[in-house]
CSV table of C-alpha atoms in Angstrom, one decimal:
chain,number,residue,atom,x,y,z
A,182,MET,CA,-7.1,13.1,40.0
A,183,PRO,CA,-9.4,11.8,43.3
A,184,GLU,CA,-8.8,14.7,45.0
A,185,ARG,CA,-9.1,17.1,41.8
A,186,LEU,CA,-12.7,15.2,41.8
A,187,THR,CA,-13.8,15.9,45.5
A,188,SER,CA,-13.0,20.0,45.3
A,189,ARG,CA,-15.0,20.6,42.5
A,190,ARG,CA,-17.9,18.1,43.9
A,191,LYS,CA,-17.4,20.1,46.5
A,192,ALA,CA,-17.9,23.2,45.6
A,193,LEU,CA,-20.7,22.2,43.3
A,194,VAL,CA,-22.6,21.2,46.3
A,195,LYS,CA,-20.8,24.8,48.2
A,196,ILE,CA,-22.8,26.8,45.4
A,197,TYR,CA,-26.2,24.3,45.7
A,198,GLY,CA,-26.9,25.1,49.2
A,199,LEU,CA,-26.0,29.2,48.8
A,200,PHE,CA,-28.2,28.9,46.0
A,201,GLU,CA,-31.0,28.0,48.2
A,202,LYS,CA,-30.3,30.4,50.4
A,203,TRP,CA,-30.8,33.8,47.8
A,204,ALA,CA,-33.5,31.9,46.0
A,205,LYS,CA,-35.2,32.4,49.3
A,206,ASP,CA,-35.5,36.5,48.6
A,207,PHE,CA,-37.5,35.6,45.6
A,208,ASP,CA,-41.1,34.5,45.4
A,209,PHE,CA,-42.8,31.8,44.0
A,210,ALA,CA,-45.9,30.0,43.4
A,211,CYS,CA,-43.7,26.7,43.6
A,212,GLU,CA,-44.6,23.8,45.8
A,213,LYS,CA,-44.9,20.8,46.9
A,214,GLY,CA,-46.6,18.2,44.0
A,215,CYS,CA,-46.3,21.2,41.3
A,216,ALA,CA,-44.8,19.6,38.2
A,217,THR,CA,-45.1,21.3,35.1
A,218,CYS,CA,-41.6,21.8,34.3
A,219,CYS,CA,-40.7,18.4,35.8
A,220,THR,CA,-39.7,17.1,31.5
A,221,GLN,CA,-37.3,15.3,30.2
A,222,SER,CA,-36.0,18.5,28.6
A,223,VAL,CA,-32.9,18.6,31.6
A,224,THR,CA,-29.2,19.8,30.4
A,225,MET,CA,-26.1,18.8,33.3
A,226,THR,CA,-21.7,18.3,33.5
A,227,THR,CA,-21.6,14.9,34.2
A,228,LEU,CA,-20.5,16.8,37.9
A,229,GLU,CA,-23.7,16.7,38.4
A,230,GLY,CA,-24.4,13.6,37.2
A,231,LYS,CA,-22.2,11.4,39.3
A,232,LEU,CA,-24.0,13.1,42.1
A,233,ILE,CA,-27.0,12.4,41.1
A,234,HIS,CA,-25.6,8.3,39.5
A,235,ALA,CA,-23.8,7.9,42.8
A,236,TYR,CA,-27.3,8.9,44.4
A,237,ILE,CA,-29.5,7.0,42.4
A,238,LYS,CA,-27.4,3.8,43.2
A,239,SER,CA,-27.3,3.5,46.9
A,240,ASP,CA,-31.4,3.2,46.7
A,241,PRO,CA,-32.7,-0.4,46.2
A,242,GLU,CA,-36.5,1.7,45.1
A,243,LEU,CA,-34.7,3.7,42.3
A,244,LEU,CA,-31.6,1.6,41.4
A,245,PRO,CA,-33.9,0.5,38.6
A,246,LEU,CA,-34.9,3.2,36.9
A,247,LEU,CA,-30.9,3.4,35.4
A,248,ASP,CA,-32.1,1.0,33.1
A,249,HIS,CA,-34.7,2.4,31.2
A,250,LEU,CA,-33.5,6.4,31.1
A,251,PRO,CA,-35.1,7.2,27.4
A,252,GLU,CA,-32.1,6.6,24.0
A,253,ASN,CA,-31.7,10.2,21.8
A,254,SER,CA,-33.1,12.4,24.2
A,255,PRO,CA,-31.9,16.2,23.3
A,256,THR,CA,-28.8,18.1,23.7
A,257,PRO,CA,-29.4,21.8,22.5
A,258,ALA,CA,-27.2,22.9,20.2
A,259,ALA,CA,-24.9,25.0,22.8
A,260,THR,CA,-23.5,24.8,26.4
A,261,THR,CA,-25.1,28.0,28.3
A,262,ASN,CA,-20.9,29.1,28.1
A,263,ARG,CA,-20.6,28.6,24.4
A,264,PHE,CA,-24.1,30.7,23.7
A,265,ALA,CA,-22.5,33.3,26.0
A,266,LEU,CA,-19.6,33.1,24.5
A,267,ALA,CA,-21.7,34.3,21.3
A,268,CYS,CA,-23.6,36.7,23.0
A,269,LEU,CA,-20.5,38.0,23.6
A,270,GLN,CA,-18.5,38.4,20.7
A,271,GLY,CA,-21.8,39.5,18.5
A,272,GLU,CA,-22.5,36.3,16.5
A,273,GLU,CA,-25.5,35.1,16.2
A,274,THR,CA,-26.3,32.2,19.0
A,275,PRO,CA,-26.9,28.7,17.5
A,276,GLU,CA,-30.0,27.4,16.4
A,277,GLU,CA,-31.8,24.7,18.1
A,278,ASP,CA,-32.6,21.6,16.3
A,279,GLN,CA,-34.5,19.4,18.0
A,280,PRO,CA,-37.5,19.7,19.7
A,281,TRP,CA,-37.8,19.6,23.9
A,282,ASN,CA,-39.0,16.7,25.0
A,283,LEU,CA,-41.3,17.5,26.9
A,284,ASN,CA,-42.4,13.7,27.9
A,285,PRO,CA,-42.3,13.6,32.6
A,286,CYS,CA,-39.7,13.4,33.8
A,287,ILE,CA,-38.3,9.5,34.3
A,288,PHE,CA,-37.7,10.7,38.6
A,289,LEU,CA,-41.5,11.7,39.1
A,290,ARG,CA,-43.7,10.0,41.1
A,291,ASP,CA,-46.7,11.1,42.7
A,292,ASN,CA,-45.1,14.7,40.9
A,293,CYS,CA,-43.1,14.3,43.7
A,294,CYS,CA,-39.1,14.1,42.4
A,295,THR,CA,-37.3,10.7,44.0
A,296,ILE,CA,-33.8,12.9,43.2
A,297,TYR,CA,-35.1,15.9,45.3
A,298,PRO,CA,-31.7,16.4,47.2
A,299,VAL,CA,-29.3,15.9,43.9
A,300,ARG,CA,-31.1,17.5,41.5
A,301,SER,CA,-29.9,19.2,38.5
A,302,PHE,CA,-29.2,22.9,38.8
A,303,MET,CA,-31.4,23.5,36.1
A,304,CYS,CA,-34.3,21.8,37.8
A,305,ARG,CA,-32.9,23.4,41.4
A,306,SER,CA,-33.1,27.3,38.3
A,307,PHE,CA,-36.8,26.6,38.0
A,308,GLY,CA,-39.4,28.7,39.6
A,309,SER,CA,-42.0,31.2,38.8
A,310,ARG,CA,-44.5,33.9,40.1
A,311,VAL,CA,-47.6,32.3,38.5
A,312,PRO,CA,-49.1,28.8,38.6
A,313,CYS,CA,-47.4,27.5,35.2
A,314,HIS,CA,-50.4,25.1,36.2
A,315,LEU,CA,-53.1,27.8,35.3
A,316,THR,CA,-51.7,30.2,32.9
A,317,GLY,CA,-50.1,28.3,30.4
A,318,SER,CA,-46.0,29.4,31.5
A,319,ALA,CA,-43.5,30.8,33.5
A,320,GLU,CA,-43.3,34.8,34.7
A,321,VAL,CA,-39.6,34.8,36.6
A,322,ASP,CA,-37.7,37.4,38.3
A,323,PRO,CA,-35.4,38.9,35.5
A,324,LEU,CA,-32.7,39.5,38.3
A,325,PHE,CA,-33.3,35.5,39.1
A,326,LEU,CA,-33.1,34.5,35.2
A,327,THR,CA,-29.3,36.6,35.1
A,328,LEU,CA,-28.3,34.6,39.0
A,329,ASN,CA,-29.4,31.1,37.2
A,330,THR,CA,-27.3,31.8,34.3
A,331,VAL,CA,-24.2,32.9,36.2
A,332,ILE,CA,-24.2,30.2,38.1
A,333,MET,CA,-24.9,27.1,35.4
A,334,GLN,CA,-21.6,29.2,33.7
A,335,CYS,CA,-20.3,28.7,37.5
A,336,ILE,CA,-21.5,24.8,37.5
A,337,GLU,CA,-20.5,24.1,33.9
A,338,HIS,CA,-16.6,26.6,34.1
A,339,LEU,CA,-15.8,23.6,36.9
A,340,ASP,CA,-16.6,20.8,35.0
A,341,GLN,CA,-14.7,21.5,32.0
A,342,GLY,CA,-13.5,19.5,29.0
A,343,ARG,CA,-16.5,16.3,29.8
A,344,PRO,CA,-19.3,16.0,28.5
A,345,TRP,CA,-22.6,17.7,28.7
A,346,GLY,CA,-25.7,16.9,28.1
A,347,ASN,CA,-29.3,16.4,27.9
A,348,MET,CA,-29.7,14.3,31.5
A,349,ASN,CA,-30.5,11.2,30.5
A,350,THR,CA,-28.1,10.9,28.3
A,351,ILE,CA,-25.2,12.1,31.1
A,352,LEU,CA,-26.9,9.2,33.1
A,353,ARG,CA,-27.1,7.0,30.7
A,354,SER,CA,-23.3,7.2,29.4
A,355,LEU,CA,-22.4,7.4,33.6
A,356,ALA,CA,-24.1,3.4,33.9
A,357,GLY,CA,-21.3,2.2,31.7
A,358,PRO,CA,-18.7,1.7,28.9
A,359,GLY,CA,-22.0,0.0,27.2
A,360,ASN,CA,-24.2,2.7,27.4
A,361,LYS,CA,-21.6,5.8,25.9
A,362,GLU,CA,-23.8,8.2,23.6
A,363,SER,CA,-20.9,10.2,22.9
A,364,LYS,CA,-22.4,11.9,19.6
A,365,SER,CA,-25.7,13.1,22.0
A,366,THR,CA,-23.1,15.0,24.4
A,367,LEU,CA,-21.7,18.6,23.9
A,368,THR,CA,-17.8,19.2,26.3
A,369,ALA,CA,-18.3,22.2,28.8
A,370,GLU,CA,-16.8,25.2,29.0
A,371,PRO,CA,-14.8,27.4,30.7
A,372,ILE,CA,-16.7,31.4,31.4
A,373,PRO,CA,-15.6,33.3,28.2
A,374,GLY,CA,-17.8,36.3,30.4
A,375,LEU,CA,-20.9,36.6,32.8
A,376,LEU,CA,-23.2,37.3,30.6
A,377,ILE,CA,-24.9,40.2,32.9
A,378,PRO,CA,-27.0,43.9,31.7
A,379,PRO,CA,-23.9,46.0,33.7
A,380,ASP,CA,-26.9,47.8,36.2
A,381,GLU,CA,-28.2,44.0,37.5
A,382,ALA,CA,-24.4,43.1,37.7
A,383,GLU,CA,-24.4,45.8,40.5
A,384,LYS,CA,-27.7,44.2,42.3
A,385,LEU,CA,-25.9,40.8,42.4
A,386,GLY,CA,-22.2,41.9,43.2
A,387,ALA,CA,-22.1,39.8,46.7
A,388,GLN,CA,-23.2,36.8,44.9
A,389,LEU,CA,-21.0,37.2,41.7
A,390,ASN,CA,-17.9,37.8,44.4
A,391,ILE,CA,-19.0,34.8,45.7
A,392,LEU,CA,-19.3,32.2,43.3
A,393,MET,CA,-16.0,33.6,41.9
A,394,GLY,CA,-13.9,33.0,44.9
A,395,ILE,CA,-15.9,29.3,44.6
A,396,ILE,CA,-14.3,28.1,41.0
A,397,ARG,CA,-11.1,30.5,41.6
A,398,LYS,CA,-9.9,27.8,44.6
A,399,ARG,CA,-11.3,24.8,43.3
């Protein structure tokens, strides 16, 4: 099991690095100190949570935050791959029954992320062509949004069978047995098929081939 987890983590870190490289092809208005998107409505896999948890435990200044993670954080009605399955099968997608928590992320300090090197992919995927704090909403390149969705599907696939949910909930469960909130999480699922329009699949062909190669080898 430890070897498998190591291979999963290596695959995750490799995907993070590739995304950083690919994201340079898009234009963003985002800059350091812009934290409009940094709320508590962030989801992630347990695999991502373990990377963050280890980082926090290695920093004495961040460690106390593990004891103050918000409780009862809302989790979406479906994981990314469950949502993809419903779309691909022409079924109605699950409706959200809990409002998003738009309170600032607990890991923000002076509008900067204190866990930036290991932040979850959902955090990495935020990117707007216009300043969100001025316009009130983000403007995302459709191709960038599709790339994000496919990568989220791949990361979930890497961690299939383990808890998936709100960042606070996942980290609370990793902090100790007494903090488990299994009812507030879902289970990561395998890729049912990529949620990507045919014309965009052609544009992202190289990236898709690389991603599929990574998850097959892990």
